[in-house]
XYZ file of C-alpha atoms in Angstrom:
587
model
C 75.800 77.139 95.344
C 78.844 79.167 94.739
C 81.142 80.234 97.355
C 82.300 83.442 97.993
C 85.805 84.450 99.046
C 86.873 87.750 100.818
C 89.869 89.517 99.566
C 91.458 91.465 102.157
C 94.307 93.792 100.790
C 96.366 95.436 103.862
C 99.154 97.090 103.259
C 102.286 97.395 105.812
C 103.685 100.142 107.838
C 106.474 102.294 106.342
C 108.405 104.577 108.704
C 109.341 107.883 107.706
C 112.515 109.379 109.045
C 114.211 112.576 109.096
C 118.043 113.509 109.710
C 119.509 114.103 113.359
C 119.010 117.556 113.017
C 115.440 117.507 112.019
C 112.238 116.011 113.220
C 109.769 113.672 111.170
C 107.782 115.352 108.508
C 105.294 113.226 108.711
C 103.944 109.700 109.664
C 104.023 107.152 106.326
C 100.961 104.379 107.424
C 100.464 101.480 105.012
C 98.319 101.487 101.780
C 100.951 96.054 94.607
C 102.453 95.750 89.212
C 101.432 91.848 90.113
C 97.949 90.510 88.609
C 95.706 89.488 92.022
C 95.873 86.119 90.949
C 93.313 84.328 93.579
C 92.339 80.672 93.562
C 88.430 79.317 94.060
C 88.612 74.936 93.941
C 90.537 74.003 90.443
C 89.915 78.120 89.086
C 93.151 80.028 89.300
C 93.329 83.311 87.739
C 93.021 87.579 88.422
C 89.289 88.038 90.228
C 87.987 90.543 88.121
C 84.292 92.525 87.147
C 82.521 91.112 84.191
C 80.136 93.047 82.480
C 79.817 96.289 80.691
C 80.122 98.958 83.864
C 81.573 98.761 87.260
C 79.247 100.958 89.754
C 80.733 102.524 92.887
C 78.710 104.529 95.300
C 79.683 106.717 98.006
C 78.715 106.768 101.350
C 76.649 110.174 101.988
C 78.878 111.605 104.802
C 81.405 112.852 101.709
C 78.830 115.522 100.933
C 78.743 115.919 105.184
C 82.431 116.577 105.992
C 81.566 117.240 110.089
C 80.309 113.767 109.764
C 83.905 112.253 108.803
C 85.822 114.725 111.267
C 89.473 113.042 109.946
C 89.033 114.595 106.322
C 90.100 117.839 105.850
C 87.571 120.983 105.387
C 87.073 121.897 101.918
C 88.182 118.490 100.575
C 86.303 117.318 97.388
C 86.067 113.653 98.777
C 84.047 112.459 96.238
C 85.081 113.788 93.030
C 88.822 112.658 94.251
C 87.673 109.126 94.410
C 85.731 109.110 91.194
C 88.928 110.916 89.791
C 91.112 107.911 90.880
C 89.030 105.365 89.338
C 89.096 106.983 86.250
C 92.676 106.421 86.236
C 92.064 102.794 85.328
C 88.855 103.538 82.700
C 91.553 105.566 80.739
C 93.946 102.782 80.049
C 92.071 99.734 80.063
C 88.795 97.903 79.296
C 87.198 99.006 82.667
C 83.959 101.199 82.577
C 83.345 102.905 85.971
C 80.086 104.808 86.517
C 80.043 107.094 90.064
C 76.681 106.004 91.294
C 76.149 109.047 93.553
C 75.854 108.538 97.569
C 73.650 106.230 99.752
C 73.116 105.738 103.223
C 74.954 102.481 103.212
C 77.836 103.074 106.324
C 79.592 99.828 106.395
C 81.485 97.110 104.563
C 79.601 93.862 103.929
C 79.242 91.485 101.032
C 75.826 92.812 100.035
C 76.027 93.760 96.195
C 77.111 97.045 96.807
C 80.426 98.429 95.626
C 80.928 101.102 97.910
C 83.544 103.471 99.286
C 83.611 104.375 103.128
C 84.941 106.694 105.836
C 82.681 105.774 108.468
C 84.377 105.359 112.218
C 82.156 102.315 113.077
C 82.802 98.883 114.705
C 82.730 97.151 111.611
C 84.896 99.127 109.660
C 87.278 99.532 112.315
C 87.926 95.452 112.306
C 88.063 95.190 108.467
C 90.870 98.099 108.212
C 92.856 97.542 111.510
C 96.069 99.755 111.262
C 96.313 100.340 107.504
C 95.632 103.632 105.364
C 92.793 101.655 103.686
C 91.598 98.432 102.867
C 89.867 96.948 99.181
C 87.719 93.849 101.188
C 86.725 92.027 97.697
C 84.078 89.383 97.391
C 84.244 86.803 94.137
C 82.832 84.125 93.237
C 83.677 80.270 92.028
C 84.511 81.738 88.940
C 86.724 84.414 89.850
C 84.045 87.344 89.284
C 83.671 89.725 91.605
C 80.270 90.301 92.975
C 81.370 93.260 95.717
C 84.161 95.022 96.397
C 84.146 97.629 98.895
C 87.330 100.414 99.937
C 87.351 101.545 103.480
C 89.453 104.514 104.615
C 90.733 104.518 108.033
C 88.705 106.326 110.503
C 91.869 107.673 112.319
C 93.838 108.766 109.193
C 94.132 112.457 108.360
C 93.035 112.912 105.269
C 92.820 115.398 102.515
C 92.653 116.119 98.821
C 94.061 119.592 99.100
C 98.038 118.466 99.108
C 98.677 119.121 102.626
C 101.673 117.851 103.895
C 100.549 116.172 107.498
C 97.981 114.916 105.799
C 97.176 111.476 103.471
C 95.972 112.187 99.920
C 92.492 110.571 99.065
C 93.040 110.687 95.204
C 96.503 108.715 95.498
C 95.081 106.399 98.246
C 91.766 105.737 96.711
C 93.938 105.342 92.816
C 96.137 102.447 94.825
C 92.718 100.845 96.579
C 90.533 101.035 93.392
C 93.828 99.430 91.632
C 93.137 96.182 94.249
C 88.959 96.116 93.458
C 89.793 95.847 89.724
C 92.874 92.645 90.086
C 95.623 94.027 91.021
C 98.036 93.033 93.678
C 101.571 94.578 94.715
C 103.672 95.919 92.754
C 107.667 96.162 93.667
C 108.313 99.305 90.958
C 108.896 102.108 93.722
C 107.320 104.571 91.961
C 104.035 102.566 90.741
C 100.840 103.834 91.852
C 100.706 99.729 93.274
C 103.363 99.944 95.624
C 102.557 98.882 99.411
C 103.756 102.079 100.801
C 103.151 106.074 100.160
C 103.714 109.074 102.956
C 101.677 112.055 104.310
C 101.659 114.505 101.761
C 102.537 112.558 98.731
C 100.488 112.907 95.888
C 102.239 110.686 92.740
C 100.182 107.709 93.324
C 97.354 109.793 91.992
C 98.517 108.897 88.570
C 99.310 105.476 87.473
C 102.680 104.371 85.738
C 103.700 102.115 83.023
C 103.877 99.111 85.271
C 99.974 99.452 86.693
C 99.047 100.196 83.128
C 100.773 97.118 82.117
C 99.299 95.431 85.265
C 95.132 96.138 84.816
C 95.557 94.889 81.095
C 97.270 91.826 81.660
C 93.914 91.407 84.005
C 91.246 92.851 81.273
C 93.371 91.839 78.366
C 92.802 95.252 76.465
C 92.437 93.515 72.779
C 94.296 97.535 71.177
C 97.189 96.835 74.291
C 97.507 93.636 73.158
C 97.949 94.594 69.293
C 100.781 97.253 70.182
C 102.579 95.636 72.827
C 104.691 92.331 73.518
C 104.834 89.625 76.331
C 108.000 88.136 77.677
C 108.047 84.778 79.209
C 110.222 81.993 80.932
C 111.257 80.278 84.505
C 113.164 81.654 87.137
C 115.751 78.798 88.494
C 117.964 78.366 91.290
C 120.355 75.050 91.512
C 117.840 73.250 89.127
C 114.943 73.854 91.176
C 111.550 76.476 90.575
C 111.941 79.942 92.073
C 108.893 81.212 93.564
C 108.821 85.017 94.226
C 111.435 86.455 91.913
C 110.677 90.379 90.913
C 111.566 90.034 87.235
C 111.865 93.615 85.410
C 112.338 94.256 81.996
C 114.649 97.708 81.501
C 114.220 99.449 78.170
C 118.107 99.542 76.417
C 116.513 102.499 74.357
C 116.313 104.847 77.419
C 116.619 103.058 80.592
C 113.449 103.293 82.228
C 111.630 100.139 83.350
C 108.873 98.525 80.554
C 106.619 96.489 83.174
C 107.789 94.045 85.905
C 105.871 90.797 87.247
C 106.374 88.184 89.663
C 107.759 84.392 89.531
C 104.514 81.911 90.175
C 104.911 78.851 92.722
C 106.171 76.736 89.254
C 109.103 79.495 88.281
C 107.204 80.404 86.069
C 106.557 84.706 85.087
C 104.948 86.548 82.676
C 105.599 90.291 81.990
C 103.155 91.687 79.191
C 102.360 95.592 77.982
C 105.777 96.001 77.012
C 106.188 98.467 74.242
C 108.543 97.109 70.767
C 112.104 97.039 71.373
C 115.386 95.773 73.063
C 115.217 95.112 76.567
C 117.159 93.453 78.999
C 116.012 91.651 82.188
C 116.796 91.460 85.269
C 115.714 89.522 88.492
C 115.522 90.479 92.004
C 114.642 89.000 95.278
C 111.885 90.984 97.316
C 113.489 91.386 99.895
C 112.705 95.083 100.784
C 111.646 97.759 100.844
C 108.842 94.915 98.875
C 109.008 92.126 101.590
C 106.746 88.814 100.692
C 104.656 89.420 103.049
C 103.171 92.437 100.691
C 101.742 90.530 98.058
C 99.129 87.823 99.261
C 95.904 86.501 97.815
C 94.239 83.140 97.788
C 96.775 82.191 95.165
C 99.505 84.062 96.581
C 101.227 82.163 100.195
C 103.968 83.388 101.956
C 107.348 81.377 101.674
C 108.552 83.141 98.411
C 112.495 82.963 98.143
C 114.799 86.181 98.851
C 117.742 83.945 98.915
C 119.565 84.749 95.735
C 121.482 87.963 94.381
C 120.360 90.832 91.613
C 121.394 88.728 88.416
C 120.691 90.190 84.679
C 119.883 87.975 82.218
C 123.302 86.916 80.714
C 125.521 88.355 83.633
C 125.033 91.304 85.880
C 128.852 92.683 83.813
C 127.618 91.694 80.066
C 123.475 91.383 80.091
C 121.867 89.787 77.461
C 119.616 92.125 75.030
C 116.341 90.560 74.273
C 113.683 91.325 71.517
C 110.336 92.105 71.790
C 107.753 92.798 68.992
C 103.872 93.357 69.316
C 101.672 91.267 69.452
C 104.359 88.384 69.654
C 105.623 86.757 72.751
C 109.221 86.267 73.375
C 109.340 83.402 75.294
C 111.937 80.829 76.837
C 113.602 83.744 78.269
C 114.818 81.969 81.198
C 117.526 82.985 84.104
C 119.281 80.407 86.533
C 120.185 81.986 89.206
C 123.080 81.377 91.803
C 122.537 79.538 95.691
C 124.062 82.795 96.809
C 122.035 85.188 99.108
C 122.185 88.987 98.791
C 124.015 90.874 101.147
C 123.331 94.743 100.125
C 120.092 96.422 99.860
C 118.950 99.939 98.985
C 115.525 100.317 101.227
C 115.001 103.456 101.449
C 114.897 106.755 99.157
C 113.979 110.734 99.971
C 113.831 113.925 97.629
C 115.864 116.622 99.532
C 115.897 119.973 97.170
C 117.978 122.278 99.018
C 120.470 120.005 99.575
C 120.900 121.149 103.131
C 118.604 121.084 106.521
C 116.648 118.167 107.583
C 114.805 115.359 105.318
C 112.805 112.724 105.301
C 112.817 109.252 103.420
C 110.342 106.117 103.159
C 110.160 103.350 100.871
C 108.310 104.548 98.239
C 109.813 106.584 95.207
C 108.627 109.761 93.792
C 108.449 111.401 90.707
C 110.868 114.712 88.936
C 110.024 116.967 85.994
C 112.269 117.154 83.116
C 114.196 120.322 83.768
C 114.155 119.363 87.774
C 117.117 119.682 90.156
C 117.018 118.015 93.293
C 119.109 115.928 96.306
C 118.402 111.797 96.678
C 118.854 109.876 99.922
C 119.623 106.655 99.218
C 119.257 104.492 102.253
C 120.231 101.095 103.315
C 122.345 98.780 105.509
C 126.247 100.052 105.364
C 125.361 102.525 102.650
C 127.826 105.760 104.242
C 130.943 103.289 103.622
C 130.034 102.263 100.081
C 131.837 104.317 97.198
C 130.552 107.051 95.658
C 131.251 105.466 91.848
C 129.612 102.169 93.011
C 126.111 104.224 92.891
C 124.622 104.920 89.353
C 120.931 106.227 88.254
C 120.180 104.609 84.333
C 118.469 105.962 81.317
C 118.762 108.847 78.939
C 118.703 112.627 80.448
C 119.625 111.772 83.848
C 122.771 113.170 85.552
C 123.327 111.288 89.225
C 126.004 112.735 91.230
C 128.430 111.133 90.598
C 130.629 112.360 94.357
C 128.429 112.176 97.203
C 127.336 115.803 98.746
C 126.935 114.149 102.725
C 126.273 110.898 104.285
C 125.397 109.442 107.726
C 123.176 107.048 109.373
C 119.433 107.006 110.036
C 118.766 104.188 112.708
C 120.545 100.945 112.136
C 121.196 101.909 107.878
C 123.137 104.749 106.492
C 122.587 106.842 103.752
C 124.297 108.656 101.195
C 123.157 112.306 99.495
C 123.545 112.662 95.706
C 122.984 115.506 93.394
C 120.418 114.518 90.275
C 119.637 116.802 87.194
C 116.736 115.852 85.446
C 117.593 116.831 81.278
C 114.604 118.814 80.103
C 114.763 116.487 77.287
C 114.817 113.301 79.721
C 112.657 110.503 78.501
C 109.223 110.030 80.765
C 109.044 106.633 82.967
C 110.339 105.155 85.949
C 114.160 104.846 86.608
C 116.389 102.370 88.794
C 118.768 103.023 91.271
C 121.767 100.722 91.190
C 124.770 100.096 93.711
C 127.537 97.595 91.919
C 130.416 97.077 93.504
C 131.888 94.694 90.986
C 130.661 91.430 92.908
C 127.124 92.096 94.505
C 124.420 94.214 92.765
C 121.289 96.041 94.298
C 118.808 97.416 92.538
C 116.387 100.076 93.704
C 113.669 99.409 90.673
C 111.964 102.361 88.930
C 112.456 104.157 92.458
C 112.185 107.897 90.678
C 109.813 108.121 87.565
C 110.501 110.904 85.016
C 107.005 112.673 83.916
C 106.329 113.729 80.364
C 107.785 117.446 79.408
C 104.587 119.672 79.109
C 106.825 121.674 76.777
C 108.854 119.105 75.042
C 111.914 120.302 72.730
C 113.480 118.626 69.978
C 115.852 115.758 70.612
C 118.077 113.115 70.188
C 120.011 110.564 71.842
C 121.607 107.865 71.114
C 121.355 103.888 72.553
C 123.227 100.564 71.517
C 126.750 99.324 71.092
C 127.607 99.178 66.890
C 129.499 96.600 65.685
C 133.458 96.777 64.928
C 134.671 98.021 61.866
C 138.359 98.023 60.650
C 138.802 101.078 61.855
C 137.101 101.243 65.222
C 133.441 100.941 65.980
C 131.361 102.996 64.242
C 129.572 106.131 65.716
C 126.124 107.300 64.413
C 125.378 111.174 66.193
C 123.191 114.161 65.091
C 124.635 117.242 63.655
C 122.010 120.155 65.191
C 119.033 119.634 66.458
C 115.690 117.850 64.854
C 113.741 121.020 65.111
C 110.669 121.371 62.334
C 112.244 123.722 59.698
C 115.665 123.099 60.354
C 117.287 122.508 56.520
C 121.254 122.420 57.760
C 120.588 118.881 60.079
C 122.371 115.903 59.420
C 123.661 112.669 60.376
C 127.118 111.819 60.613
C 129.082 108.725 60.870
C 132.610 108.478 62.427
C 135.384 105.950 62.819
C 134.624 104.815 58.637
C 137.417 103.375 56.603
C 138.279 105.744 53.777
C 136.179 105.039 50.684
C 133.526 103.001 51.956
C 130.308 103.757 51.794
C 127.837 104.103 54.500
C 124.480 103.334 53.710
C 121.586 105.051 56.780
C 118.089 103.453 57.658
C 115.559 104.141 59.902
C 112.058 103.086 61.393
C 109.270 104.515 63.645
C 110.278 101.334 65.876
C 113.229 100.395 68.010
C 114.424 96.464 67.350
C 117.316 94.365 68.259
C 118.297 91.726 65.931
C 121.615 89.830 65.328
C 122.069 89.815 61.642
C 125.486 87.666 62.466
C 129.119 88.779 62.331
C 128.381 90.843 65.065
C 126.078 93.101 63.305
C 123.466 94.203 65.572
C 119.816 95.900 64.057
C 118.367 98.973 66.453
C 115.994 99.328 64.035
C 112.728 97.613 63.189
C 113.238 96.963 59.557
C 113.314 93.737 57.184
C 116.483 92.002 57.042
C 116.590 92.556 53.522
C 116.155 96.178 53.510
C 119.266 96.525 55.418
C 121.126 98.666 52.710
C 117.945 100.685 51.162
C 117.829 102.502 47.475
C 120.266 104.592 46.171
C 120.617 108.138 47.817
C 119.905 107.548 51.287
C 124.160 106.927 51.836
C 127.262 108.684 51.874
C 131.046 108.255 51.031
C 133.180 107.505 53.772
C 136.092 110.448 53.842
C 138.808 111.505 56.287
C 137.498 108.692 58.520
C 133.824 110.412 58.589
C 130.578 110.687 56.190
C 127.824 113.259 56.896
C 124.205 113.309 54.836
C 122.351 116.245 54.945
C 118.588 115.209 55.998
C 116.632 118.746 56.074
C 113.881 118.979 58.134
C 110.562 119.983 56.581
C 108.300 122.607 57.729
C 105.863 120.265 58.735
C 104.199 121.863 62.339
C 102.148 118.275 62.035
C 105.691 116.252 62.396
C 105.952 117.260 66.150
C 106.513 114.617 68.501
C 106.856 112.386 65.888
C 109.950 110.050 66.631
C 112.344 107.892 64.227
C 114.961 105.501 64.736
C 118.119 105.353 62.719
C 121.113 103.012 62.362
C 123.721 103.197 59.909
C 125.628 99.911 58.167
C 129.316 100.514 56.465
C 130.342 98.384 53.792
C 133.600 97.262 55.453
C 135.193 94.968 53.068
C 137.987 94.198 55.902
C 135.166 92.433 58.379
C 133.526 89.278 57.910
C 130.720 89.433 56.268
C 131.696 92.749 54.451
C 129.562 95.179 57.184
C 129.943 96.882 60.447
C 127.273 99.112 62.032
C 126.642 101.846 64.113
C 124.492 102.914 67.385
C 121.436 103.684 67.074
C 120.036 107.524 67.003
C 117.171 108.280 68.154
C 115.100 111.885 66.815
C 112.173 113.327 68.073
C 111.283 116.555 66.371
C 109.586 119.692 67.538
């Protein structure tokens, strides 16, 4: 006979506060990208449906609003929740039917998968004081043969966006997340995060890091194909570090590729991560994601927060890593120092006009390209910290850099910067990062960027080049990649006279050491480094440009290349230097 386990996922309570001046705009109750590893006798792995569809049915008082009195008139209660779950059908192997409504009230392991307001006895003791509860029933093989989501009974709700209110699409995207594997997640602005506030509505969406989360759990053969894994072991003073948040940070445009968390053995696993340089980092969840906020039958308390924010290689000089798909990089290991952290960023809150009253909570939000706003970062001694020890990374992102106010909020103060969002800014979530030279904090993929409806042409640039005799060299664009435009061009500065520069490019970022110092952006064959004739130019006046006309071509838009540059510099060993990289996306 095979025994059943009950999942309970509860989430914690996150404050919400305001400035002196103004009162709270709202109560934030409790709702993580970790797998929901679970454990059932010598089976340890994510619980998880098997089969062809996964049915959820409604109970009938959605169609009945008088009957749930703490949902809003005029909410579409139903169609939210089946909106949510769709969230995960698009980017996985999940198949979720909406079975329609029965009469079914309560939560109980009886083969139904069902989703519940009901103010009963029973529900009331399965949810307790969180926003909702996944109660998930699997059996001694990890397959789940019930999983029901109960919304709390005393809980304003709504799916019309108003702001006293809790949204049903984002609460029901974050439950459904937990009833297909997934635990926690310590990305601020994941859909998975523990927390979320009256009135905000980004967790209906999902980000990068759940996406990378509910295929690590379905192991989407196409994600797999197009994506890499990094792996290694998280190590303090020789010993296994169980706990660690380790993130992997794009060096292409900043914004975080997937995150995962260190297993009892030191052990992690971050998969879903798109080709390209990244560099990792490792943090100790130690708020606003405490380790109390990701549990399971796997997952025990006791998970150590006593080290400090270290990159990979040094916090001053990280290390770049390479991933490719379908390959895992592995052995990428980081020791980490008996050293506790002492600074913390906990808390974070959008303030647009810059003036009046605000609010903050734990959970991170999401800005338009184009966007203009205030942040309020918050944490322990933050109003005495220096402005310039407070960054925001990635491309298109402009973050302060003086202060506009600061002040306390309870026992933690808080600082107010300005941010401009670029309208060519690259989509994904972005970290927040105090460094003040000895100690580093990182607030991880706290604001997430969403994709431009209107996107323009661009380019940026990412990557150190290596040194030449006369400097390092500089790869830039000379206009802009727009569809049509015949007078762009690359150009190359800080060449020696007479050599010859010789361009390359790929649809792929890459990081390779080629040696000497020579560092590939690009994801091309080592011994295509200096292609055929015609695709170089003469270094002159310490400079070379190559025309590279633009075809009218509507069906190039969006299309993106990378492009690196190598000199022949005959006074550097191994007869080479290199450039950035440059990055074009044409519209």
């Amino acid at each position: 006979m095979k025994t059943l386990i009950a999942l309970l996922c509860l989430g914690l309570i996150a404050p919400v506060f305001a400035a002196p001046n103004g009162g709270p705009k709202g109560e934030a109750k409790p709702l993580a990208h970790v797998i929901g590893l679970q454990q059932s006798g010598a089976n340890i792995g994510p619980a998880r449906f098997v089969g062809s569809t996964v049915t959820f049915v409604y109970n009938d008082a959605v169609n009945n609003l008088p009957a749930i009195p703490n949902v809003e008139a005029g909410s579409l209660v139903q169609s939210a929740c089946t909106t949510a779950a769709q969230q995960w059908e698009n980017v996985s192997a999940i198949s979720f039917t909406d079975g329609g409504t029965v009469a079914t009230q309560d939560s109980a392991n009886d083969g139904i998968n069902l989703v519940t307001f009901i103010n009963s006895a029973t529900n009331n003791a399965i949810v307790g004081s969180a926003l909702a509860v996944s109660l998930v029933f699997f059996n001694g093989s990890l397959e789940i043969v019930d999983a029901d989501i109960i919304f709390n009974s005393a809980t304003s709700y709504t799916t019309l966006a108003t702001t006293t209110r809790f949204d049903i699409q984002g609460v029901a995207t974050h439950e459904f997340g937990h009833t297909f594997g997934l635990n926690h997640s310590a990305v601020a602005s994941a859909t998975m995060f523990p927390t979320t506030s009256a009135g905000a509505t980004d967790a209906r969406g999902i980000s990068v890091d759940d996406v990378a989360g509910i295929n690590g759990v379905y192991q989407t053969i196409p994600n797999f194909w197009s994506t890499g894994i990094v792996t290694g072991t998280i190590t303090q003073s020789g010993s296994n570090v169980y706990g660690a948040h380790v993130v992997a940070r794009s060096v292409v445009d900043g914004t975080i590729g997937a995150a995962a968390m260190s297993l009892p053995d030191g052990t992690y696993s971050i998969s879903g991560l798109a080709p390209g340089p990244y560099q990792i980092y490792v943090e100790p969840l130690d708020g606003p994601v405490a380790d109390s906020n990701i549990q399971s039958s796997f997952f025990t308390t006791g998970k150590n927060t006593t080290f400090q924010t270290t990159f990979l290689g040094g916090n001053a000089t990280p290390t770049t890593i390479r991933v490719q798909a379908a390959t895992v990089t592995a052995n990428v290991d980081v020791s980490l120092a008996a050293t506790a952290q002492t600074v913390n960023l906990v808390q974070i809150g959008d303030f647009p006009a810059g003036t009046g009253s605000f609010s903050v909570s734990a959970s991170g939000f999401e800005k338009a390209p184009g966007d203009t706003t205030f942040v309020v970062v918050v944490g322990p001694s933050v109003d005495t910290f220096a402005d310039n020890q407070f960054s925001m990374v990635g491309q298109g992102i402009t973050f302060g850099p003086a202060s506009t106010g600061s002040g306390t909020i309870g026992s933690n103060g808080f600082k107010i910067f300005p941010l401009t969002v670029a309208s060519n800014a690259e989509p994904g979530p972005r970290d927040i990062v105090y460094d003040n030279g000895s100690e580093m904090a990182i607030y991880c993929g706290v604001i997430e960027i969403t994709p431009n409806p209107a996107p323009s042409a661009t380019s940026f640039t990412f990557g150190a080049g290596s040194a030449g005799t006369a400097g390092t060299p500089a790869l830039s664009a000379v206009g802009s990649p727009t569809i049509n435009n015949a007078s762009f061009a690359l150009n190359v500065s800080n060449g020696v006279n007479g050599e010859t520069a010789f361009f390359y490019g790929a649809g792929q970022p890459d990081f390779l050491d080629l040696g000497n110092g020579v560092l590939q952006w690009v994801s091309i064959p080592k011994d295509d480094l200096f292609p055929a004739a015609g695709f170089n130019a003469t270094i002159s006046s310490g400079m070379a440009t190559l025309p590279f006309p633009i075809p009218n071509l509507p069906s190039i838009a969006g299309f993106r290349i990378y492009l690196q540059a190598g000199l022949s510099d005959p006074g550097m060993a191994g007869g080479v230097s290199s450039t950035n990289c440059l990055v074009l996306i044409f519209q």
